[in-house]
């Protein structure tokens, strides 16, 4: 009965390179598996505890280090990343820095497709890791251009905006959510009342939101969205086709479209944060911590203040956790440059004063789209 069956098998495929590549990634993961959880006491809020998960401590300096490792493992185990393949990615910078690092570890070529407005420091960081930068004038075209380049050279488009939510094991395996909850176990409030994280791909909020539900926690997930981004409108109106014509002014968060990795149903609350508020909160937090943080961390911190204000008004006590996404040193020539801000009509001073007043026990007077 089986005489006419033509066998079709790939059993002869050599998996030696894949095994070696995974071993390299696993070893690197053990060396840089976790980051510090920093407590910041605020005297005006004795019943609230503020924590910052410092993702800037990763070897490539940002939260995207975790994502890049997951994308590489996902690509290798799906048979897409093989020996000698050229990798491409659409990015605003930080993910590409981390992916260039992993590509170099594995001896692979890497091309980052970036908006021309990407900070020179990030471009330099990608090139220092051995990556090549391909700049485009219209940031909305980075997806198609990265796919085109991969097809042109027979390579693989990593596509963080599609695969971020599925490449990471949201049930655990030392993902960022599991790490936060494990580090909180011996704190006065062992389960956070709120976790606050912005959305770039949407993968981090998806991982945290799913993990919260998987563990049966009462933790609420707040996603503060930046001024020029489609996520807030998509979540508010249930419109996953929402678009924003103006590029995000805060690198690393905000997108012109609702990305495929964004999972709206695991998000409990969203607010819309003006760019001046993100950068004002960034500067306040930098002074409080004694070190510079990036603009997306400012967005997170502003959202943290919003959530803390709500808890205070309701007479609640508990812990709030957010992320330090990357270091502010990458933005010395932009977000920390007063002339750069003035040229773009961004005045952070009112928001700096508002956040400082709030942390001293004052009112939180933000007018937000929420």
Short mmCIF file of C-alpha atoms in Angstrom, two decimals, residues 9-23 76-79 81-83:
data_model
loop_
_atom_site.label_atom_id
_atom_site.label_comp_id
_atom_site.label_asym_id
_atom_site.label_seq_id
_atom_site.Cartn_x
_atom_site.Cartn_y
_atom_site.Cartn_z
CA UNK A 9 12.02 14.49 4.64
CA UNK A 10 14.32 17.16 6.01
CA UNK A 11 15.93 14.81 8.48
CA UNK A 12 19.26 15.38 6.76
CA UNK A 13 19.35 19.07 7.74
CA UNK A 14 22.47 19.73 9.79
CA UNK A 15 21.48 21.20 13.16
CA UNK A 16 25.03 21.57 14.40
CA UNK A 17 25.12 25.34 13.88
CA UNK A 18 21.71 25.81 15.50
CA UNK A 19 22.77 23.82 18.58
CA UNK A 20 25.95 25.84 18.86
CA UNK A 21 24.09 29.14 18.41
CA UNK A 22 21.52 28.29 21.09
CA UNK A 23 24.30 27.31 23.49
CA UNK A 76 16.69 29.76 15.23
CA UNK A 77 14.15 27.30 16.64
CA UNK A 78 11.78 28.05 13.75
CA UNK A 79 14.53 27.33 11.24
CA UNK A 81 18.02 31.96 11.38
CA UNK A 82 20.71 29.71 9.97
CA UNK A 83 24.45 29.85 9.47
#
